[in-house]
């Protein structure tokens, strides 16, 4: 069984380790822990991870955030992966830093990456792992905050949060959406 695991982010050194690139950071941590590497390809960098008969295609889109749907659609079609086997990893301002929430569907909550994926796929019924980045910014400062780097305190907690996100991804593929939500949400 094949799964498409998409970490949202923006390519380029200026975006590296910014809050908006937490999807890339989660996949990089999972790849490092699994001793696999990404290779550049069409619409993004990909790597394949196999666990107990499940094959996960990890994707870091190169389309920039606002056109993420193009990469998702291409790789779904290329690898013949059904929508229920797609998981999008995304930053979320509505959650405190490090909070992880798995959902089977939902609105884009103003997130341009999710908005484009929904528009491209024609549905919001796809799983997403929301990684909380907090919202400690002044009025009108959202863009600078999202495109800013994580603070020192957040970085101390980051390795454990990235590891847990990796466990959630593996559980999604092995145990399914509902069991994984029950096991990990609100923890």
PDB file of C-alpha atoms in Angstrom:
ATOM      1  CA  UNK A   1       0.000   0.000   0.000  1.00  0.00           C
ATOM      2  CA  UNK A   2       1.313   3.460  -0.976  1.00  0.00           C
ATOM      3  CA  UNK A   3       1.021   6.730   0.920  1.00  0.00           C
ATOM      4  CA  UNK A   4       1.879  10.296  -0.051  1.00  0.00           C
ATOM      5  CA  UNK A   5       3.244  12.290   2.882  1.00  0.00           C
ATOM      6  CA  UNK A   6       3.614  15.974   1.995  1.00  0.00           C
ATOM      7  CA  UNK A   7       5.477  18.451   4.176  1.00  0.00           C
ATOM      8  CA  UNK A   8       4.546  21.999   3.217  1.00  0.00           C
ATOM      9  CA  UNK A   9       7.188  24.697   3.015  1.00  0.00           C
ATOM     10  CA  UNK A  10       9.047  27.046   0.729  1.00  0.00           C
ATOM     11  CA  UNK A  11      12.288  26.239  -1.052  1.00  0.00           C
ATOM     12  CA  UNK A  12      15.321  28.475  -0.703  1.00  0.00           C
ATOM     13  CA  UNK A  13      17.852  29.247   1.991  1.00  0.00           C
ATOM     14  CA  UNK A  14      15.923  32.332   3.178  1.00  0.00           C
ATOM     15  CA  UNK A  15      13.011  30.096   4.258  1.00  0.00           C
ATOM     16  CA  UNK A  16      15.093  27.365   5.934  1.00  0.00           C
ATOM     17  CA  UNK A  17      13.987  26.680   9.531  1.00  0.00           C
ATOM     18  CA  UNK A  18      11.194  29.248   9.424  1.00  0.00           C
ATOM     19  CA  UNK A  19       7.851  28.551  11.075  1.00  0.00           C
ATOM     20  CA  UNK A  20       6.135  28.250   7.675  1.00  0.00           C
ATOM     21  CA  UNK A  21       8.577  25.443   6.759  1.00  0.00           C
ATOM     22  CA  UNK A  22       7.720  23.115   9.627  1.00  0.00           C
ATOM     23  CA  UNK A  23       6.412  20.564   7.089  1.00  0.00           C
ATOM     24  CA  UNK A  24       9.871  20.368   5.514  1.00  0.00           C
ATOM     25  CA  UNK A  25      11.457  20.133   8.970  1.00  0.00           C
ATOM     26  CA  UNK A  26       9.208  17.202   9.979  1.00  0.00           C
ATOM     27  CA  UNK A  27      10.059  15.258   6.815  1.00  0.00           C
ATOM     28  CA  UNK A  28      13.769  16.065   7.114  1.00  0.00           C
ATOM     29  CA  UNK A  29      13.774  14.726  10.683  1.00  0.00           C
ATOM     30  CA  UNK A  30      11.881  11.569   9.640  1.00  0.00           C
ATOM     31  CA  UNK A  31      14.288  10.998   6.732  1.00  0.00           C
ATOM     32  CA  UNK A  32      17.334  11.504   8.961  1.00  0.00           C
ATOM     33  CA  UNK A  33      15.974   9.110  11.620  1.00  0.00           C
ATOM     34  CA  UNK A  34      15.237   6.546   8.878  1.00  0.00           C
ATOM     35  CA  UNK A  35      18.621   6.985   7.179  1.00  0.00           C
ATOM     36  CA  UNK A  36      17.131   8.008   3.822  1.00  0.00           C
ATOM     37  CA  UNK A  37      17.846  11.053   1.652  1.00  0.00           C
ATOM     38  CA  UNK A  38      15.761  13.275  -0.597  1.00  0.00           C
ATOM     39  CA  UNK A  39      16.429  13.656  -4.278  1.00  0.00           C
ATOM     40  CA  UNK A  40      15.181  16.522  -6.413  1.00  0.00           C
ATOM     41  CA  UNK A  41      12.496  15.601  -8.910  1.00  0.00           C
ATOM     42  CA  UNK A  42       9.470  17.008 -10.654  1.00  0.00           C
ATOM     43  CA  UNK A  43       7.548  19.441  -8.433  1.00  0.00           C
ATOM     44  CA  UNK A  44       9.726  18.699  -5.396  1.00  0.00           C
ATOM     45  CA  UNK A  45      12.225  16.638  -3.473  1.00  0.00           C
ATOM     46  CA  UNK A  46      11.138  13.064  -2.738  1.00  0.00           C
ATOM     47  CA  UNK A  47      12.254  10.074  -0.759  1.00  0.00           C
ATOM     48  CA  UNK A  48      10.709   6.669  -0.157  1.00  0.00           C
ATOM     49  CA  UNK A  49      10.332   5.037   3.243  1.00  0.00           C
ATOM     50  CA  UNK A  50       9.020   1.489   3.653  1.00  0.00           C
ATOM     51  CA  UNK A  51       7.597   0.250   6.945  1.00  0.00           C
ATOM     52  CA  UNK A  52       5.889  -3.121   7.424  1.00  0.00           C
ATOM     53  CA  UNK A  53       4.767  -3.433   3.825  1.00  0.00           C
ATOM     54  CA  UNK A  54       3.633   0.188   3.572  1.00  0.00           C
ATOM     55  CA  UNK A  55       5.451   2.467   1.158  1.00  0.00           C
ATOM     56  CA  UNK A  56       5.540   6.155   1.972  1.00  0.00           C
ATOM     57  CA  UNK A  57       6.514   8.692  -0.649  1.00  0.00           C
ATOM     58  CA  UNK A  58       7.786  11.713   1.285  1.00  0.00           C
ATOM     59  CA  UNK A  59       7.410  14.949  -0.694  1.00  0.00           C
ATOM     60  CA  UNK A  60       8.739  18.451  -0.077  1.00  0.00           C
ATOM     61  CA  UNK A  61       7.120  20.503  -2.872  1.00  0.00           C
ATOM     62  CA  UNK A  62       9.315  22.907  -4.832  1.00  0.00           C
ATOM     63  CA  UNK A  63       6.270  24.883  -6.015  1.00  0.00           C
ATOM     64  CA  UNK A  64       6.331  27.346  -3.095  1.00  0.00           C
ATOM     65  CA  UNK A  65       3.524  27.283  -0.581  1.00  0.00           C
ATOM     66  CA  UNK A  66       0.843  29.002  -2.666  1.00  0.00           C
ATOM     67  CA  UNK A  67       1.033  26.379  -5.457  1.00  0.00           C
ATOM     68  CA  UNK A  68       1.412  23.252  -3.296  1.00  0.00           C
ATOM     69  CA  UNK A  69      -1.633  21.612  -4.887  1.00  0.00           C
ATOM     70  CA  UNK A  70       0.237  21.179  -8.190  1.00  0.00           C
ATOM     71  CA  UNK A  71       2.861  18.966  -6.549  1.00  0.00           C
ATOM     72  CA  UNK A  72       0.281  16.996  -4.547  1.00  0.00           C
ATOM     73  CA  UNK A  73      -1.885  16.302  -7.607  1.00  0.00           C
ATOM     74  CA  UNK A  74       1.110  15.345  -9.777  1.00  0.00           C
ATOM     75  CA  UNK A  75       2.517  12.809  -7.294  1.00  0.00           C
ATOM     76  CA  UNK A  76      -0.919  11.368  -6.468  1.00  0.00           C
ATOM     77  CA  UNK A  77      -1.471  10.712 -10.178  1.00  0.00           C
ATOM     78  CA  UNK A  78       2.107   9.594 -10.868  1.00  0.00           C
ATOM     79  CA  UNK A  79       2.115   7.031  -8.041  1.00  0.00           C
ATOM     80  CA  UNK A  80      -1.649   6.228  -8.212  1.00  0.00           C
ATOM     81  CA  UNK A  81      -2.162   7.135  -4.553  1.00  0.00           C
ATOM     82  CA  UNK A  82      -5.796   7.556  -3.441  1.00  0.00           C
ATOM     83  CA  UNK A  83      -6.870  10.656  -1.512  1.00  0.00           C
ATOM     84  CA  UNK A  84      -7.411   8.667   1.711  1.00  0.00           C
ATOM     85  CA  UNK A  85      -3.686   7.768   1.662  1.00  0.00           C
ATOM     86  CA  UNK A  86      -2.526  11.386   1.492  1.00  0.00           C
ATOM     87  CA  UNK A  87      -1.286  13.264   4.570  1.00  0.00           C
ATOM     88  CA  UNK A  88      -0.325  16.948   4.486  1.00  0.00           C
ATOM     89  CA  UNK A  89       1.940  18.364   7.233  1.00  0.00           C
ATOM     90  CA  UNK A  90       1.279  22.036   7.809  1.00  0.00           C
ATOM     91  CA  UNK A  91       2.096  24.870  10.222  1.00  0.00           C
ATOM     92  CA  UNK A  92      -0.829  26.151  12.306  1.00  0.00           C
ATOM     93  CA  UNK A  93      -1.059  29.550  14.003  1.00  0.00           C
ATOM     94  CA  UNK A  94      -4.131  28.532  16.011  1.00  0.00           C
ATOM     95  CA  UNK A  95      -2.178  25.938  18.021  1.00  0.00           C
ATOM     96  CA  UNK A  96       0.480  26.634  20.650  1.00  0.00           C
ATOM     97  CA  UNK A  97       4.036  25.770  19.638  1.00  0.00           C
ATOM     98  CA  UNK A  98       4.602  22.032  19.373  1.00  0.00           C
ATOM     99  CA  UNK A  99       0.944  20.980  19.575  1.00  0.00           C
ATOM    100  CA  UNK A 100       0.209  18.259  17.034  1.00  0.00           C
ATOM    101  CA  UNK A 101      -3.320  17.615  15.730  1.00  0.00           C
ATOM    102  CA  UNK A 102      -4.276  15.056  13.116  1.00  0.00           C
ATOM    103  CA  UNK A 103      -7.509  15.689  11.214  1.00  0.00           C
ATOM    104  CA  UNK A 104      -9.229  13.813   8.418  1.00  0.00           C
ATOM    105  CA  UNK A 105     -10.583  16.946   6.761  1.00  0.00           C
ATOM    106  CA  UNK A 106     -11.271  20.576   7.498  1.00  0.00           C
ATOM    107  CA  UNK A 107     -11.041  24.122   6.253  1.00  0.00           C
ATOM    108  CA  UNK A 108      -7.832  25.778   5.116  1.00  0.00           C
ATOM    109  CA  UNK A 109      -8.067  28.211   8.083  1.00  0.00           C
ATOM    110  CA  UNK A 110      -6.542  30.899   5.868  1.00  0.00           C
ATOM    111  CA  UNK A 111      -3.457  28.802   5.047  1.00  0.00           C
ATOM    112  CA  UNK A 112      -2.528  29.424   1.403  1.00  0.00           C
ATOM    113  CA  UNK A 113      -0.917  25.997   0.932  1.00  0.00           C
ATOM    114  CA  UNK A 114      -4.038  24.174   2.118  1.00  0.00           C
ATOM    115  CA  UNK A 115      -6.234  26.558   0.118  1.00  0.00           C
ATOM    116  CA  UNK A 116      -4.401  25.690  -3.114  1.00  0.00           C
ATOM    117  CA  UNK A 117      -4.441  21.945  -2.372  1.00  0.00           C
ATOM    118  CA  UNK A 118      -8.220  22.059  -1.790  1.00  0.00           C
ATOM    119  CA  UNK A 119      -8.764  24.090  -4.964  1.00  0.00           C
ATOM    120  CA  UNK A 120      -6.557  21.764  -7.039  1.00  0.00           C
ATOM    121  CA  UNK A 121      -8.021  18.516  -5.684  1.00  0.00           C
ATOM    122  CA  UNK A 122     -11.571  19.865  -5.557  1.00  0.00           C
ATOM    123  CA  UNK A 123     -12.057  18.804  -1.928  1.00  0.00           C
ATOM    124  CA  UNK A 124     -11.006  19.582   1.641  1.00  0.00           C
ATOM    125  CA  UNK A 125     -11.423  15.913   2.605  1.00  0.00           C
ATOM    126  CA  UNK A 126      -7.775  14.995   2.972  1.00  0.00           C
ATOM    127  CA  UNK A 127      -5.825  14.245   6.136  1.00  0.00           C
ATOM    128  CA  UNK A 128      -3.570  16.877   7.602  1.00  0.00           C
ATOM    129  CA  UNK A 129      -1.181  16.953  10.514  1.00  0.00           C
ATOM    130  CA  UNK A 130      -1.260  20.432  12.006  1.00  0.00           C
ATOM    131  CA  UNK A 131       1.939  21.458  13.804  1.00  0.00           C
ATOM    132  CA  UNK A 132       1.376  24.375  16.157  1.00  0.00           C
ATOM    133  CA  UNK A 133       3.689  27.345  15.704  1.00  0.00           C
ATOM    134  CA  UNK A 134       1.926  29.646  18.192  1.00  0.00           C
ATOM    135  CA  UNK A 135       0.747  33.164  17.471  1.00  0.00           C
ATOM    136  CA  UNK A 136       2.888  35.480  19.570  1.00  0.00           C
ATOM    137  CA  UNK A 137       2.965  38.419  17.178  1.00  0.00           C
ATOM    138  CA  UNK A 138       1.623  41.988  17.193  1.00  0.00           C
ATOM    139  CA  UNK A 139      -1.411  42.996  15.139  1.00  0.00           C
ATOM    140  CA  UNK A 140      -0.416  43.067  11.490  1.00  0.00           C
ATOM    141  CA  UNK A 141       2.731  41.035  12.130  1.00  0.00           C
ATOM    142  CA  UNK A 142       1.481  37.635  10.987  1.00  0.00           C
ATOM    143  CA  UNK A 143       3.549  37.419   7.782  1.00  0.00           C
ATOM    144  CA  UNK A 144       6.808  38.354   9.518  1.00  0.00           C
ATOM    145  CA  UNK A 145       6.038  35.882  12.319  1.00  0.00           C
ATOM    146  CA  UNK A 146       5.214  32.965  10.012  1.00  0.00           C
ATOM    147  CA  UNK A 147       8.272  33.610   7.844  1.00  0.00           C
ATOM    148  CA  UNK A 148      10.471  34.157  10.934  1.00  0.00           C
ATOM    149  CA  UNK A 149      12.751  31.647  12.609  1.00  0.00           C
ATOM    150  CA  UNK A 150      11.782  29.688  15.708  1.00  0.00           C
ATOM    151  CA  UNK A 151      12.919  31.123  19.037  1.00  0.00           C
ATOM    152  CA  UNK A 152      15.514  29.553  21.311  1.00  0.00           C
ATOM    153  CA  UNK A 153      12.945  28.002  23.689  1.00  0.00           C
ATOM    154  CA  UNK A 154      11.027  26.447  20.789  1.00  0.00           C
ATOM    155  CA  UNK A 155      14.240  25.030  19.317  1.00  0.00           C
ATOM    156  CA  UNK A 156      15.026  23.262  22.609  1.00  0.00           C
ATOM    157  CA  UNK A 157      11.709  21.398  22.362  1.00  0.00           C
ATOM    158  CA  UNK A 158      11.890  20.886  18.590  1.00  0.00           C
ATOM    159  CA  UNK A 159      13.697  17.488  18.427  1.00  0.00           C
ATOM    160  CA  UNK A 160      11.083  15.751  20.598  1.00  0.00           C
ATOM    161  CA  UNK A 161       8.178  17.388  18.713  1.00  0.00           C
ATOM    162  CA  UNK A 162       9.657  16.383  15.350  1.00  0.00           C
ATOM    163  CA  UNK A 163      10.119  12.821  16.575  1.00  0.00           C
ATOM    164  CA  UNK A 164       6.485  12.661  17.744  1.00  0.00           C
ATOM    165  CA  UNK A 165       5.322  14.033  14.383  1.00  0.00           C
ATOM    166  CA  UNK A 166       7.254  11.198  12.717  1.00  0.00           C
ATOM    167  CA  UNK A 167       5.525   8.651  14.970  1.00  0.00           C
ATOM    168  CA  UNK A 168       2.138  10.113  13.988  1.00  0.00           C
ATOM    169  CA  UNK A 169       2.997   9.803  10.285  1.00  0.00           C
ATOM    170  CA  UNK A 170       4.015   6.152  10.690  1.00  0.00           C
ATOM    171  CA  UNK A 171       0.890   5.410  12.737  1.00  0.00           C
ATOM    172  CA  UNK A 172      -1.306   7.062  10.082  1.00  0.00           C
ATOM    173  CA  UNK A 173       0.097   4.604   7.515  1.00  0.00           C
ATOM    174  CA  UNK A 174       0.076   1.529   9.759  1.00  0.00           C
ATOM    175  CA  UNK A 175      -2.973   1.946  12.018  1.00  0.00           C
ATOM    176  CA  UNK A 176      -5.104   4.420  10.053  1.00  0.00           C
ATOM    177  CA  UNK A 177      -6.497   7.879  10.644  1.00  0.00           C
ATOM    178  CA  UNK A 178      -9.004   7.232  13.441  1.00  0.00           C
ATOM    179  CA  UNK A 179      -6.777   5.109  15.659  1.00  0.00           C
ATOM    180  CA  UNK A 180      -3.916   7.586  15.219  1.00  0.00           C
ATOM    181  CA  UNK A 181      -6.152  10.568  16.063  1.00  0.00           C
ATOM    182  CA  UNK A 182      -7.375   8.810  19.222  1.00  0.00           C
ATOM    183  CA  UNK A 183      -3.831   7.909  20.231  1.00  0.00           C
ATOM    184  CA  UNK A 184      -2.060  11.231  19.594  1.00  0.00           C
ATOM    185  CA  UNK A 185      -4.506  14.163  19.541  1.00  0.00           C
ATOM    186  CA  UNK A 186      -4.661  16.191  22.747  1.00  0.00           C
ATOM    187  CA  UNK A 187      -1.334  14.816  23.979  1.00  0.00           C
TER     188      UNK A 187
END
